[in-house]
Every structure is written in structure tokens, then in C-alpha cells.
Amino acid sequence: MSLSSRLATRDDVGALRELMERAIAELQKGFLDDEQVRSSAAIMGLDTQLIDDGTYFVIESEGRLAGCGGWSRRATLYGGDHFASRDAALLDPAKDPAKVRAMYTHPEFTRRGVGRLILGLCERAAAAEGFTRLELMATLAGEPLYRAYGFAEVDRTEDARGGAPVPIVRMRKDIITS
């Protein structure tokens, strides 16, 4: 199986949202109860600012959407367009970590390198803009991938904006340049 990447465009939004819904519904099952999965779907989602900024990637395999994810030079750590609390303030690469955002893998493509590919793309792009650290808010389902990639836990919290409290983990990693 070969994977390719490209920057997302506004034309991708519908397909990306479908992929996100399916990934949340299927991949969170082993980590959250049904109510928390529904709540998670209300909390997470696509922030189209990433597409507009040219920092959101689409991963494809033989013409099929296998995953998506990106990074941001803006202050918002997680959450989609539906949250008014997003903060579009630009980060200072000298002191702030770039944010890894909205990573999703199609359930048929898990454990095939999609997540690692996205993380590598994000890390290289953020480093090219002078960032030295990455930060993300992990779901429990995503936490093992991020740990394996070198992220460390900063703190654990819950987000109940979608109804049931959903456990999430803030994680950080120094950018490795070669």
C-alpha cells in the first residue's frame, strides 16, 4: 500500500467531515462509552482555518481518502469551526509550540503509517517556520501513536462541551531536525 499526501482545499471539506465522523464513531469505541463517543463528535472536528492557512494535509492511498491532519501557527489547540472560542492569534515560534490539529485516520487504514506520515509532515513544516516544539490535545485512542512518536504527557483533563465528559491528554514534543 502506498500513501501520498497533499494540502487540503476547501473542495475537500465534505469528504473530510465524513471521514472524521466515521473515525470518531469507530475508533473511539474501545476507549469511550457510547455517550462519550457522541460527545467527542460534538467537541472535535475540522477547523477550516487550517485549510485556509495551507497547513492541513490529506493522505490518500490509491485515490482513496486514508486520513487527514495538520498543524497550526495559531493559538487554538483543538476543536472545529463550530466553536466560537477558537483563537486565531499567531504564535511566536521562538517561545510557543506549533499545534498539531485534527488528525483522523479512516478506520480501514489504521496501523498503516497514516498517522506517522501526518506527524512527520507537520513536524517538518513547523520546523521550516522556526518552531522548536509541537503540542497537541490527544484523544485516548490517539495517545499511543503520539507517545510512540515522542510526545510526552503534559496533563490530563476532560471536555464536557459536547455533553458527557470526554477525557483528553495535552502532549508536547521537541522538534527533531536533521
CSV table of C-alpha atoms in Angstrom, one decimal:
chain,number,residue,atom,x,y,z
A,1,MET,CA,0.0,0.0,0.0
A,2,SER,CA,1.4,3.4,-0.9
A,3,LEU,CA,0.4,6.7,0.7
A,4,SER,CA,0.5,10.1,-0.8
A,5,SER,CA,0.0,13.5,0.7
A,6,ARG,CA,-1.2,16.9,-0.5
A,7,LEU,CA,-2.5,20.0,1.1
A,8,ALA,CA,-6.3,20.1,1.6
A,9,THR,CA,-8.5,22.5,-0.2
A,10,ARG,CA,-12.0,23.8,0.5
A,11,ASP,CA,-13.2,21.3,-2.1
A,12,ASP,CA,-12.2,18.5,0.4
A,13,VAL,CA,-14.3,19.7,3.3
A,14,GLY,CA,-17.3,17.4,2.8
A,15,ALA,CA,-15.2,14.3,2.4
A,16,LEU,CA,-13.0,15.3,5.4
A,17,ARG,CA,-16.0,15.8,7.6
A,18,GLU,CA,-17.4,12.4,6.6
A,19,LEU,CA,-14.0,10.7,7.4
A,20,MET,CA,-13.9,12.5,10.8
A,21,GLU,CA,-17.4,11.3,11.7
A,22,ARG,CA,-16.6,7.7,10.8
A,23,ALA,CA,-13.2,7.8,12.6
A,24,ILE,CA,-14.7,9.2,15.8
A,25,ALA,CA,-17.6,6.7,15.7
A,26,GLU,CA,-15.5,3.6,15.1
A,27,LEU,CA,-12.0,4.3,16.5
A,28,GLN,CA,-13.1,5.7,19.9
A,29,LYS,CA,-15.3,2.7,20.8
A,30,GLY,CA,-12.6,0.9,22.7
A,31,PHE,CA,-11.7,3.9,24.7
A,32,LEU,CA,-15.0,5.7,25.4
A,33,ASP,CA,-18.6,4.7,26.2
A,34,ASP,CA,-21.4,5.5,23.7
A,35,GLU,CA,-22.3,8.8,25.3
A,36,GLN,CA,-18.7,9.9,25.3
A,37,VAL,CA,-18.3,9.0,21.7
A,38,ARG,CA,-21.3,11.2,20.8
A,39,SER,CA,-19.9,14.0,23.0
A,40,SER,CA,-16.5,13.6,21.3
A,41,ALA,CA,-18.1,14.0,17.9
A,42,ALA,CA,-19.5,17.4,19.1
A,43,ILE,CA,-16.2,18.5,20.5
A,44,MET,CA,-13.8,17.6,17.7
A,45,GLY,CA,-13.9,18.4,14.1
A,46,LEU,CA,-12.5,20.4,11.2
A,47,ASP,CA,-11.1,23.9,11.7
A,48,THR,CA,-11.2,25.2,8.1
A,49,GLN,CA,-8.7,27.9,9.2
A,50,LEU,CA,-6.0,25.2,8.8
A,51,ILE,CA,-7.0,24.7,5.2
A,52,ASP,CA,-7.0,28.4,4.5
A,53,ASP,CA,-3.6,28.7,6.2
A,54,GLY,CA,-2.2,25.9,4.0
A,55,THR,CA,-1.3,23.7,7.0
A,56,TYR,CA,-3.8,20.8,6.6
A,57,PHE,CA,-2.9,17.6,4.8
A,58,VAL,CA,-4.9,14.9,3.0
A,59,ILE,CA,-3.5,11.4,2.9
A,60,GLU,CA,-4.6,9.2,0.1
A,61,SER,CA,-4.0,5.6,-0.9
A,62,GLU,CA,-4.7,4.6,-4.5
A,63,GLY,CA,-7.2,7.5,-4.8
A,64,ARG,CA,-9.0,6.8,-1.5
A,65,LEU,CA,-9.0,9.1,1.4
A,66,ALA,CA,-6.9,7.4,4.1
A,67,GLY,CA,-6.5,10.2,6.6
A,68,CYS,CA,-6.1,13.9,7.4
A,69,GLY,CA,-4.4,16.2,9.8
A,70,GLY,CA,-2.4,19.2,10.1
A,71,TRP,CA,-0.6,21.8,12.2
A,72,SER,CA,-1.2,25.4,13.1
A,73,ARG,CA,0.7,28.5,13.8
A,74,ARG,CA,-2.4,29.8,15.7
A,75,ALA,CA,-3.3,29.6,19.4
A,76,THR,CA,-6.3,27.2,19.2
A,77,LEU,CA,-5.2,23.8,20.5
A,78,TYR,CA,-8.3,21.8,19.3
A,79,GLY,CA,-11.9,22.0,18.2
A,80,GLY,CA,-13.7,22.6,14.9
A,81,ASP,CA,-15.4,25.5,13.2
A,82,HIS,CA,-18.4,25.2,15.4
A,83,PHE,CA,-16.7,26.6,18.5
A,84,ALA,CA,-16.6,30.4,18.8
A,85,SER,CA,-13.9,30.2,21.4
A,86,ARG,CA,-11.2,29.4,18.7
A,87,ASP,CA,-8.2,31.8,19.0
A,88,ALA,CA,-6.7,32.8,15.6
A,89,ALA,CA,-3.8,34.7,17.3
A,90,LEU,CA,-0.5,33.9,15.7
A,91,LEU,CA,2.0,32.0,17.8
A,92,ASP,CA,5.6,33.1,18.3
A,93,PRO,CA,7.9,30.3,17.1
A,94,ALA,CA,10.6,31.4,19.5
A,95,LYS,CA,8.5,30.7,22.6
A,96,ASP,CA,5.3,28.9,21.6
A,97,PRO,CA,4.8,25.3,20.3
A,98,ALA,CA,3.1,24.8,17.0
A,99,LYS,CA,-0.2,23.0,17.4
A,100,VAL,CA,-0.9,19.6,15.8
A,101,ARG,CA,-4.6,19.6,14.9
A,102,ALA,CA,-7.5,17.4,13.8
A,103,MET,CA,-5.7,14.2,13.0
A,104,TYR,CA,-8.0,11.4,11.8
A,105,THR,CA,-7.4,8.1,10.1
A,106,HIS,CA,-10.1,6.2,8.1
A,107,PRO,CA,-10.9,3.1,10.0
A,108,GLU,CA,-9.9,0.9,7.1
A,109,PHE,CA,-6.4,2.4,7.1
A,110,THR,CA,-5.4,2.2,10.8
A,111,ARG,CA,-1.9,0.9,11.6
A,112,ARG,CA,-0.6,1.5,8.1
A,113,GLY,CA,1.5,4.6,8.7
A,114,VAL,CA,-1.1,7.3,8.1
A,115,GLY,CA,-0.7,9.0,11.5
A,116,ARG,CA,3.1,8.8,11.4
A,117,LEU,CA,3.1,10.3,7.9
A,118,ILE,CA,0.9,13.2,9.1
A,119,LEU,CA,3.1,13.8,12.1
A,120,GLY,CA,6.2,13.9,10.0
A,121,LEU,CA,4.7,16.4,7.6
A,122,CYS,CA,3.6,18.6,10.5
A,123,GLU,CA,6.9,18.4,12.2
A,124,ARG,CA,8.9,19.3,9.1
A,125,ALA,CA,6.6,22.2,8.1
A,126,ALA,CA,6.5,23.7,11.6
A,127,ALA,CA,10.3,23.4,11.8
A,128,ALA,CA,10.6,25.2,8.5
A,129,GLU,CA,8.8,28.2,10.1
A,130,GLY,CA,11.1,28.2,13.1
A,131,PHE,CA,9.1,26.3,15.6
A,132,THR,CA,11.1,24.1,18.0
A,133,ARG,CA,8.2,22.3,19.8
A,134,LEU,CA,4.9,20.7,19.0
A,135,GLU,CA,1.8,20.5,21.2
A,136,LEU,CA,-1.5,18.6,20.7
A,137,MET,CA,-4.6,17.5,22.6
A,138,ALA,CA,-4.8,13.7,22.2
A,139,THR,CA,-7.9,11.5,22.4
A,140,LEU,CA,-7.3,8.3,24.4
A,141,ALA,CA,-7.4,6.4,21.1
A,142,GLY,CA,-4.6,8.6,19.6
A,143,GLU,CA,-2.4,8.7,22.7
A,144,PRO,CA,-0.5,5.5,21.9
A,145,LEU,CA,0.5,6.8,18.5
A,146,TYR,CA,1.7,10.2,19.9
A,147,ARG,CA,3.7,8.5,22.7
A,148,ALA,CA,5.3,6.3,20.1
A,149,TYR,CA,6.2,9.3,18.0
A,150,GLY,CA,7.9,11.0,21.0
A,151,PHE,CA,5.2,13.1,22.6
A,152,ALA,CA,5.0,13.3,26.4
A,153,GLU,CA,2.0,13.9,28.5
A,154,VAL,CA,1.7,17.5,30.0
A,155,ASP,CA,-1.7,17.0,31.7
A,156,ARG,CA,-5.0,15.2,31.5
A,157,THR,CA,-8.3,16.8,31.5
A,158,GLU,CA,-11.9,16.4,30.4
A,159,ASP,CA,-14.0,18.4,27.9
A,160,ALA,CA,-17.8,18.3,28.6
A,161,ARG,CA,-18.9,20.8,26.0
A,162,GLY,CA,-20.5,18.0,24.0
A,163,GLY,CA,-22.5,16.6,26.9
A,164,ALA,CA,-20.6,13.7,28.5
A,165,PRO,CA,-17.1,14.5,29.8
A,166,VAL,CA,-14.5,13.2,27.3
A,167,PRO,CA,-11.0,12.5,28.7
A,168,ILE,CA,-8.2,14.2,26.7
A,169,VAL,CA,-4.5,14.5,27.1
A,170,ARG,CA,-2.3,17.6,26.4
A,171,MET,CA,1.0,16.4,25.0
A,172,ARG,CA,4.3,18.1,23.8
A,173,LYS,CA,7.3,17.1,21.8
A,174,ASP,CA,10.6,18.9,20.9
A,175,ILE,CA,11.0,19.1,17.1
A,176,ILE,CA,13.9,17.0,15.9
A,177,THR,CA,15.7,18.4,12.9
A,178,SER,CA,18.3,16.6,10.9
